[in-house]
Short mmCIF file of C-alpha atoms in Angstrom, two decimals:
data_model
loop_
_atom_site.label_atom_id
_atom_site.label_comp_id
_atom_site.label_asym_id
_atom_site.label_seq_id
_atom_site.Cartn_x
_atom_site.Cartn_y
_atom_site.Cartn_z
CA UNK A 1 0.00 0.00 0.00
CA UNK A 2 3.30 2.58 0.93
CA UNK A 3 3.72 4.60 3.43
CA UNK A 4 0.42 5.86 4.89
CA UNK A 5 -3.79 5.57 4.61
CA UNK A 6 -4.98 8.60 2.65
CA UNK A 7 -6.66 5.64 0.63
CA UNK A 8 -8.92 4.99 4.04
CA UNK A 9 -9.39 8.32 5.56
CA UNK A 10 -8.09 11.36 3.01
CA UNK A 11 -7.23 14.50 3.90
CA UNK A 12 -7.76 16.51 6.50
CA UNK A 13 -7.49 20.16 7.76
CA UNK A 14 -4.80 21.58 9.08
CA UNK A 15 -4.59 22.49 12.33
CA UNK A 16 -3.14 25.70 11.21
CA UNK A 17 -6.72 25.90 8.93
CA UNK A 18 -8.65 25.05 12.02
CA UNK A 19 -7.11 27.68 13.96
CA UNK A 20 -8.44 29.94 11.58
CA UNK A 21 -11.63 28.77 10.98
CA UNK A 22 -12.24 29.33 15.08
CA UNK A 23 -10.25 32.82 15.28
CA UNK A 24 -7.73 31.40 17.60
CA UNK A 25 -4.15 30.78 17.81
CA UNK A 26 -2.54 27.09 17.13
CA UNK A 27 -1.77 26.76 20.77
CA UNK A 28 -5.29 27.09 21.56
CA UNK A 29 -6.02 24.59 19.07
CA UNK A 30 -3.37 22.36 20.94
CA UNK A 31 -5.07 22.83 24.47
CA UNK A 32 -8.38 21.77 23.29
CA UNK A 33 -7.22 18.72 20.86
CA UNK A 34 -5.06 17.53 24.14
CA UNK A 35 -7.50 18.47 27.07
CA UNK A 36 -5.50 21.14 28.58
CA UNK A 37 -7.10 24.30 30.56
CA UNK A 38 -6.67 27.65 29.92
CA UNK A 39 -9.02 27.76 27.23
CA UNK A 40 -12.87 28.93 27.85
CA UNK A 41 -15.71 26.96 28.02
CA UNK A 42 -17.37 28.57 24.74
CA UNK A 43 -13.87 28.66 22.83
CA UNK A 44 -13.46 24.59 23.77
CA UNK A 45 -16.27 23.82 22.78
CA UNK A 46 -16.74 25.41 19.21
CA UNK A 47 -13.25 24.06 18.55
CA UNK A 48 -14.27 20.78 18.93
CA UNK A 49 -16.74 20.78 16.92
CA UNK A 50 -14.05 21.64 14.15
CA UNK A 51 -11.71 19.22 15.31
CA UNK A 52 -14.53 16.46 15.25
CA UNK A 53 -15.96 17.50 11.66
CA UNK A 54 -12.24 17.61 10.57
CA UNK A 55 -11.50 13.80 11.83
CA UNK A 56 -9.37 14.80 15.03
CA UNK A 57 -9.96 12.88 17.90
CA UNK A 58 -9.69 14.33 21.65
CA UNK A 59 -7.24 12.98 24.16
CA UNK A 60 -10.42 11.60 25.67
CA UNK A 61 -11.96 9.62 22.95
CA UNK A 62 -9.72 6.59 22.20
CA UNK A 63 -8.38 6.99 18.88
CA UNK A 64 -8.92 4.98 15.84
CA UNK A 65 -5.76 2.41 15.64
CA UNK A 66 -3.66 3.48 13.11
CA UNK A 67 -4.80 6.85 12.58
CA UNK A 68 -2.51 9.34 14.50
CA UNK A 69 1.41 10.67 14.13
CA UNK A 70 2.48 11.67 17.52
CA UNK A 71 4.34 15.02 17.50
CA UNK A 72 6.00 15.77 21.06
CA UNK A 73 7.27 19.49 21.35
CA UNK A 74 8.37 21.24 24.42
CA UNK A 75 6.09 24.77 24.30
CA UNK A 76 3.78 25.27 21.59
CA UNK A 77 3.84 28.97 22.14
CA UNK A 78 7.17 29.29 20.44
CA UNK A 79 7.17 29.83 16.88
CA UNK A 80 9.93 27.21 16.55
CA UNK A 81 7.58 24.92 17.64
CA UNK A 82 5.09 25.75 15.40
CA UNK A 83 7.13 25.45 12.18
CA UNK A 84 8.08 21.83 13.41
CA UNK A 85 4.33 21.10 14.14
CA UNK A 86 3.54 22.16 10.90
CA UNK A 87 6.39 20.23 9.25
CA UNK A 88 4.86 17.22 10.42
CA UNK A 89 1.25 17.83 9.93
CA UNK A 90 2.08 18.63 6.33
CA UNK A 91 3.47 14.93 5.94
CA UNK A 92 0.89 13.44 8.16
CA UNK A 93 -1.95 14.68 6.54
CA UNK A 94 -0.59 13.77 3.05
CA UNK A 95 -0.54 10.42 3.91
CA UNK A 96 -4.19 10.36 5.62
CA UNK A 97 -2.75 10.35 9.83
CA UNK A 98 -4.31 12.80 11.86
CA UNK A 99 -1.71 14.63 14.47
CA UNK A 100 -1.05 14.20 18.36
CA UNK A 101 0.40 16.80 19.95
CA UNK A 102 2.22 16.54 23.59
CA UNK A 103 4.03 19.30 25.21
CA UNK A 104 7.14 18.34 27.25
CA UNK A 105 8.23 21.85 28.98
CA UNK A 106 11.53 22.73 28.75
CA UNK A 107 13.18 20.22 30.74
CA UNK A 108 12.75 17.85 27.43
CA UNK A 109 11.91 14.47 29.54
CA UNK A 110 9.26 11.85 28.41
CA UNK A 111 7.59 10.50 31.98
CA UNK A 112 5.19 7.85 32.92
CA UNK A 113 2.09 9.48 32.06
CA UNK A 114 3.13 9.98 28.64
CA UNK A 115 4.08 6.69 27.97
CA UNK A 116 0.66 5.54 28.66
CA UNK A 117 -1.13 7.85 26.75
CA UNK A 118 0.85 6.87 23.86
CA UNK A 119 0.17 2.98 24.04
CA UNK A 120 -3.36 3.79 24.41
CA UNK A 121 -3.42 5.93 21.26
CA UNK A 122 -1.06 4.22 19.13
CA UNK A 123 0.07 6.40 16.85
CA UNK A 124 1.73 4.94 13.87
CA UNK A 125 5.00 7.05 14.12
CA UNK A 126 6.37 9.66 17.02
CA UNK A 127 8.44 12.51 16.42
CA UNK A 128 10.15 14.01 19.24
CA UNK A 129 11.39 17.75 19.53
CA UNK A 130 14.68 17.79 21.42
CA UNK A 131 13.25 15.11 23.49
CA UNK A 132 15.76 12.34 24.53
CA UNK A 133 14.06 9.14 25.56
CA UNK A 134 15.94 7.15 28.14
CA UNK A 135 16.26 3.18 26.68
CA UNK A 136 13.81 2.01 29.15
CA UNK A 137 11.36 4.19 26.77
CA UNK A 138 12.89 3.40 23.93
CA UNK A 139 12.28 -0.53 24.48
CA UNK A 140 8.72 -0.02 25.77
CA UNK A 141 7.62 2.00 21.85
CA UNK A 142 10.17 -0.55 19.82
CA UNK A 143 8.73 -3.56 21.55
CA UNK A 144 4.67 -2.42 20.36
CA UNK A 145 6.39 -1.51 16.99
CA UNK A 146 6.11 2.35 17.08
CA UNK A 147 8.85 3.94 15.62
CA UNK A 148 10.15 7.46 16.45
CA UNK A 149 12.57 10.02 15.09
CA UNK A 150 14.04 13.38 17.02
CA UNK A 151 14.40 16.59 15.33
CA UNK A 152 17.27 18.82 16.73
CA UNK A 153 17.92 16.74 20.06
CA UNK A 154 19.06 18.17 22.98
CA UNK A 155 22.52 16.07 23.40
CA UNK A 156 23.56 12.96 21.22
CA UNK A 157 20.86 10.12 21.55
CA UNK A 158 21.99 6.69 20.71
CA UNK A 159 23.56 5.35 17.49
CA UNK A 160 20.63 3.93 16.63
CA UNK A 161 17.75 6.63 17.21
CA UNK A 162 17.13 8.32 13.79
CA UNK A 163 18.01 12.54 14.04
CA UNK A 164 17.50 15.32 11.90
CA UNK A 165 19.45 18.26 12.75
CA UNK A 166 20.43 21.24 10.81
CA UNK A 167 24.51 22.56 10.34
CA UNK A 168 24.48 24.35 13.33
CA UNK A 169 28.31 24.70 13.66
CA UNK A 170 28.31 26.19 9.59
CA UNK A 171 25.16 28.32 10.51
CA UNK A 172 27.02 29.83 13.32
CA UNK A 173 30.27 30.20 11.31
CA UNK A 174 28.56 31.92 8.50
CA UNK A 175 26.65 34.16 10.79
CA UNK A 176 30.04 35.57 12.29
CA UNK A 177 32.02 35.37 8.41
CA UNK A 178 29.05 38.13 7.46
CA UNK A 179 29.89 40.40 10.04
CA UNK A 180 33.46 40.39 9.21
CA UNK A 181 33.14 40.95 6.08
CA UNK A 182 31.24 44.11 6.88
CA UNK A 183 34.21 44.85 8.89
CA UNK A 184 33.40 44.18 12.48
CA UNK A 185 36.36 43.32 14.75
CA UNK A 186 34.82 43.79 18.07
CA UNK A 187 32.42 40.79 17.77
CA UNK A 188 29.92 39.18 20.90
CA UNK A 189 28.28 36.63 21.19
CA UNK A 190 24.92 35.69 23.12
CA UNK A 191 25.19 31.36 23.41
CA UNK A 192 22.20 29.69 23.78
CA UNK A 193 22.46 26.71 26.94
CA UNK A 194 25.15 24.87 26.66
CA UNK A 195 23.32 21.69 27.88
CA UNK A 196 22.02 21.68 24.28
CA UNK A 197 23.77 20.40 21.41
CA UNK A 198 22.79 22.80 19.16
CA UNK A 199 23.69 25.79 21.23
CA UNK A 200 27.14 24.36 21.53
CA UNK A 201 27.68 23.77 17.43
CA UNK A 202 26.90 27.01 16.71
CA UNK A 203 29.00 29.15 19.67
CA UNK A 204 31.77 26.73 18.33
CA UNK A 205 30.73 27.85 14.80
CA UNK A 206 31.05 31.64 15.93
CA UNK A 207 34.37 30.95 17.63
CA UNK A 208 35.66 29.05 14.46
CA UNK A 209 35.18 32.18 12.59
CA UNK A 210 36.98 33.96 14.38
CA UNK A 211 40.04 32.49 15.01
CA UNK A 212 39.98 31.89 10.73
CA UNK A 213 40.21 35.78 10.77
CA UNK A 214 43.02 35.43 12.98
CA UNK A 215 41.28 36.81 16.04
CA UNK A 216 40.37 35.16 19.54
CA UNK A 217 37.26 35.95 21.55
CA UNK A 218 38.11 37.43 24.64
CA UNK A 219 36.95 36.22 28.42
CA UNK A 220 33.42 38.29 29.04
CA UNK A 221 32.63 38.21 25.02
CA UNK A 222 30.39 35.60 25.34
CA UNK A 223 27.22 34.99 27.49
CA UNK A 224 25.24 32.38 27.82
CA UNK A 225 21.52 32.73 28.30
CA UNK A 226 18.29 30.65 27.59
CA UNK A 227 16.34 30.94 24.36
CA UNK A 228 13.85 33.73 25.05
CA UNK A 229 13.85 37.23 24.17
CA UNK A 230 14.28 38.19 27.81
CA UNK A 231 16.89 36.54 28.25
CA UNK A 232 18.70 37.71 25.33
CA UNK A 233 17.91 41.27 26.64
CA UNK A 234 19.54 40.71 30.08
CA UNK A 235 23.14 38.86 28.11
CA UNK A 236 23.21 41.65 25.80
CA UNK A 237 22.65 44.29 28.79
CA UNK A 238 26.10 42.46 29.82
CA UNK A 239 27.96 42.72 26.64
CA UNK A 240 26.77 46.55 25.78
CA UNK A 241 28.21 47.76 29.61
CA UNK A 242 31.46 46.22 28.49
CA UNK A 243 34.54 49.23 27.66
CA UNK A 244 34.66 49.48 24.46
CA UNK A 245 31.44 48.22 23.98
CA UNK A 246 30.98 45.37 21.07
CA UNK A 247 29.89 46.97 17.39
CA UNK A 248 28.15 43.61 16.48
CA UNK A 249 26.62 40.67 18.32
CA UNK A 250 26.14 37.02 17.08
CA UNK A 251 23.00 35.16 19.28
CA UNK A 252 21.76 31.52 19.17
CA UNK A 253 18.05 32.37 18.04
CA UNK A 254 15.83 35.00 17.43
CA UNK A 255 14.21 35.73 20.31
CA UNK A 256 17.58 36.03 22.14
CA UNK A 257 17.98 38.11 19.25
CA UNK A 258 15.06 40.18 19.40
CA UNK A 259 15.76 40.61 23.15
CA UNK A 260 19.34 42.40 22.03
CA UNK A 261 17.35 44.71 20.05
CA UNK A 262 15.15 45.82 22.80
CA UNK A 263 18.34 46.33 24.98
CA UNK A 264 19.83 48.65 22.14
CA UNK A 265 17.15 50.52 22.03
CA UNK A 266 17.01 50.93 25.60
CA UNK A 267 20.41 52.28 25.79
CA UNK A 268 20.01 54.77 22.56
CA UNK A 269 21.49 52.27 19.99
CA UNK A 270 20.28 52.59 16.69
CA UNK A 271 20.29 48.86 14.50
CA UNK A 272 22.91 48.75 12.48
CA UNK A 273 23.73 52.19 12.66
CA UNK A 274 25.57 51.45 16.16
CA UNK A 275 25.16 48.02 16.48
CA UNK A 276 24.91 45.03 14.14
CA UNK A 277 23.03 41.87 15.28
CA UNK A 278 22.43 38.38 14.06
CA UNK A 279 19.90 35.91 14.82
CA UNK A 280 19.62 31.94 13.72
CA UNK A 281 16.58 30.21 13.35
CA UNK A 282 14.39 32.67 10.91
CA UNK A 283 11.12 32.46 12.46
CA UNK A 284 8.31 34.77 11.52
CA UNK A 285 9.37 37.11 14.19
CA UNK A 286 12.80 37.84 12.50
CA UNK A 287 11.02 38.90 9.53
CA UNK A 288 8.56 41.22 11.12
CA UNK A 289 11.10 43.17 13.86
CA UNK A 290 11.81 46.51 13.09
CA UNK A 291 14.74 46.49 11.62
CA UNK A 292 14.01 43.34 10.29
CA UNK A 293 16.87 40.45 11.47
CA UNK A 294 19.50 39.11 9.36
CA UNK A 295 19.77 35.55 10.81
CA UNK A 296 20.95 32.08 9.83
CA UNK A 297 17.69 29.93 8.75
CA UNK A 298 17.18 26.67 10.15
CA UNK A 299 14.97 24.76 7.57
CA UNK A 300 12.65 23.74 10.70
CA UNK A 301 9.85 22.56 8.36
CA UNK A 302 11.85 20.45 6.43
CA UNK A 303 13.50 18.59 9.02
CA UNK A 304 10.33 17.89 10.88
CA UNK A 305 8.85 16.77 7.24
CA UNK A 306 12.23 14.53 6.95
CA UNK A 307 11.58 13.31 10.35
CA UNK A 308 8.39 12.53 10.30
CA UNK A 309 9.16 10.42 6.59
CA UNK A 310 11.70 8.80 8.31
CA UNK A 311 9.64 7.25 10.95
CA UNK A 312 6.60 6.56 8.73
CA UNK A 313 9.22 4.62 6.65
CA UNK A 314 10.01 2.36 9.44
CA UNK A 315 6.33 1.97 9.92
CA UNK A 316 5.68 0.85 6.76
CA UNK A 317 8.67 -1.43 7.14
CA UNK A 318 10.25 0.74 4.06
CA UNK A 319 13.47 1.77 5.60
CA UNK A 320 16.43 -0.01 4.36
CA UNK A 321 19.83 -1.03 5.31
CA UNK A 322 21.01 1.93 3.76
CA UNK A 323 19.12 4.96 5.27
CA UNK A 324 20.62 7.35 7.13
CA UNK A 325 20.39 7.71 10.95
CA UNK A 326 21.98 10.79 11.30
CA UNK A 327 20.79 14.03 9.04
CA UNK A 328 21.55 17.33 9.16
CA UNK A 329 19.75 19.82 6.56
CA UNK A 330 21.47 22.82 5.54
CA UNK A 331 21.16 26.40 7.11
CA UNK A 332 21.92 29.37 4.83
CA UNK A 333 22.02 33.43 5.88
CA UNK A 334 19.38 35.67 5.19
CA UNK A 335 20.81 39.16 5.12
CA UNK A 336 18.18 41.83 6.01
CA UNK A 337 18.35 45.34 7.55
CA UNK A 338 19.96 44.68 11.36
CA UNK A 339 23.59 44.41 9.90
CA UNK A 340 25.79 46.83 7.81
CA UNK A 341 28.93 47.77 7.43
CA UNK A 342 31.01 49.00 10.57
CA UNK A 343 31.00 52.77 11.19
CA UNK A 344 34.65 54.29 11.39
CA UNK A 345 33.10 56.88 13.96
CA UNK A 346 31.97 54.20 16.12
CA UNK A 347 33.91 54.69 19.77
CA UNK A 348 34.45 50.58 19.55
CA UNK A 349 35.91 50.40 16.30
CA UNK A 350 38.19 52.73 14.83
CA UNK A 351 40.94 50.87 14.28
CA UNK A 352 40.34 47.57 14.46
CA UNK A 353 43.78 46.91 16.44
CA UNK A 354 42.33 48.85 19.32
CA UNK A 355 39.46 46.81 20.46
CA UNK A 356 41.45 44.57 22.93
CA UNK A 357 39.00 43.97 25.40
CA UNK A 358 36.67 42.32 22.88
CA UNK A 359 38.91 40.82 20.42
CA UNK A 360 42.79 40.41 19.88
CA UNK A 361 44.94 39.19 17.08
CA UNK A 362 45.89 35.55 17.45
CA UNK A 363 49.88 34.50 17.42
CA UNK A 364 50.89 32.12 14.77
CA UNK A 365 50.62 29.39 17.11
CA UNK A 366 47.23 30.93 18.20
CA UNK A 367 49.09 31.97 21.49
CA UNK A 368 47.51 36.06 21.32
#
């Protein structure tokens, strides 16, 4: 038959479509197709009655065998989350699955309760955002044949789980090349949490850059913070108090991003006038912030799409010897209006040679 049943069931809505239809956001959607509160009595209900008519079943209503794709993301109010959910809708629904949606929280672990929901829905594939699944997990979904796949995880799952990733160490490279090129010497660096793989490829990325140019990021260049705009505010507070102050600053997403724009502003910065910035990730945010971000995109639809084709592969017992366990898609820079060219009146920059306490040429032997 191949991978899938649109033959038995068709297509369906999107959730996206749904959310629509009801004037809501996708999140809300989520709560009601997974039984969470927060949403109103009134809103619930007319959203069921989409999600019903659409052939969505409610975490309450056992499932039709066979008819789900389990998508497990940590917080569906983050727009990376939504571009993975609808990565994986996109392939679900083309094949005739409805989705599941579960959301983790941000410490990324599968527990008991979630294991039990899952064997009584039975979805016919899972794919996991970040999520690592210890092996006592991982033998209770192999043994009732339910494959899974994990799309950017948080360290390095087994050999044998299937990941899609994206080139986070180029993308993080490549954001840092651009703003040399534009002539920035005095270059910082907001890190995402070093607990996450990701977050480590592409400060490693940044510092790989730099030492290419010959240069070495100094102690107090780099700070780590979580992946939220506030936190990106409060790291790039840090880095702007620093004398000279950086002319350019490299983060590990958007919103941390978008957070060192509000701190510029807050200080009397003007984007890129007096500061250049770079985000990675190229959610819809990035496009619509005034001045619009130049970041690294993440193809986060595709690799959930890839992911979720992986799994239904090994559903459909399609997967052969030679498919790959490990992918990584590629990122590419979009340049937009938060970077230009470094300003030779600009009390960090000058002369390049003078911005010590931010950068310093490296030694041959990379000894500065």
């Amino acid at each position: 038959m191949g991978i899938g049943a649109a033959e038995r069931s068709g297509p369906r809505p999107t959730l996206d479509a749904i959310a629509r239809q009801a004037s809501v956001s996708l999140a809300t959607v989520s709560k009601v197709l997974n039984g969470r509160p927060g949403v109103s009595a009134p809103t619930r209900a007319h959203v069921e009655r989409l999600l019903a008519a659409s052939g969505y079943a409610q975490r309450d209503r056992p499932p039709e065998p066979g008819s789900l794709v389990e998508l497990v993301v940590e917080d569906l109010a983050s727009e990376w989350s939504i571009e993975i959910v609808r990565g994986v809708e996109a392939v679900a629904r083309e094949h005739g699955y409805a989705l599941s949606l579960s959301a983790l929280g941000p410490d990324h672990a599968v527990g008991a309760d979630w294991i039990a929901g899952v064997l009584h829905r039975r979805p016919v594939a899972i794919v996991l955002q970040f999520s690592a699944l210890t092996a006592g997990r991982r033998d209770q979904l192999r043994a009732r044949g339910i494959p899974f796949t994990v799309v950017d995880p948080v360290g390095d799952p087994p050999v044998d789980v299937p990941v899609v990733g994206a080139t986070n160490t180029a993308g993080g490279a490549a954001a840092t090349r651009h703003l040399l090129d534009l002539g920035h010497r005095s270059i910082a660096a907001v890190a995402g949490p070093l607990d996450m793989r990701c977050a480590v490829d592409r400060l490693a990325g940044h510092r790989a850059a730099l030492a290419a140019a010959g240069l070495e990021a100094r102690p107090g260049s780099v700070v780590v913070a979580r992946f939220s705009r506030e936190d990106g505010a409060r790291a790039a507070r840090e880095l702007l108090a620093a004398e000279p102050r950086p002319t350019a600053i490299v983060t590990g997403n958007d919103l941390q991003a978008l957070g060192v724009l509000d701190a510029a502003a807050a200080v009397g910065l003007r984007v890129p006038e007096d500061l250049s910035v770079v985000g990675f990730d190229d959610v819809a945010p990035a496009r619509e912030a005034r001045p619009a971000l130049t970041t690294i995109r993440q193809p986060l639809q595709e690799m959930a799409a890839r992911a979720t084709r992986m799994a239904l592969r090994q559903h459909d017992g399609a997967a052969g010897a030679g498919e790959p366990v490990r992918v990584e898609l590629a990122t590419t820079l979009v340049v937009r209006a938060s970077t230009a060219a470094v300003s030779l009146t600009s009390p960090a920059e000058g002369n390049p040679l003078l911005n010590a306490s931010m950068v310093q040429p490296r030694g041959p032997e990379g000894i500065p």
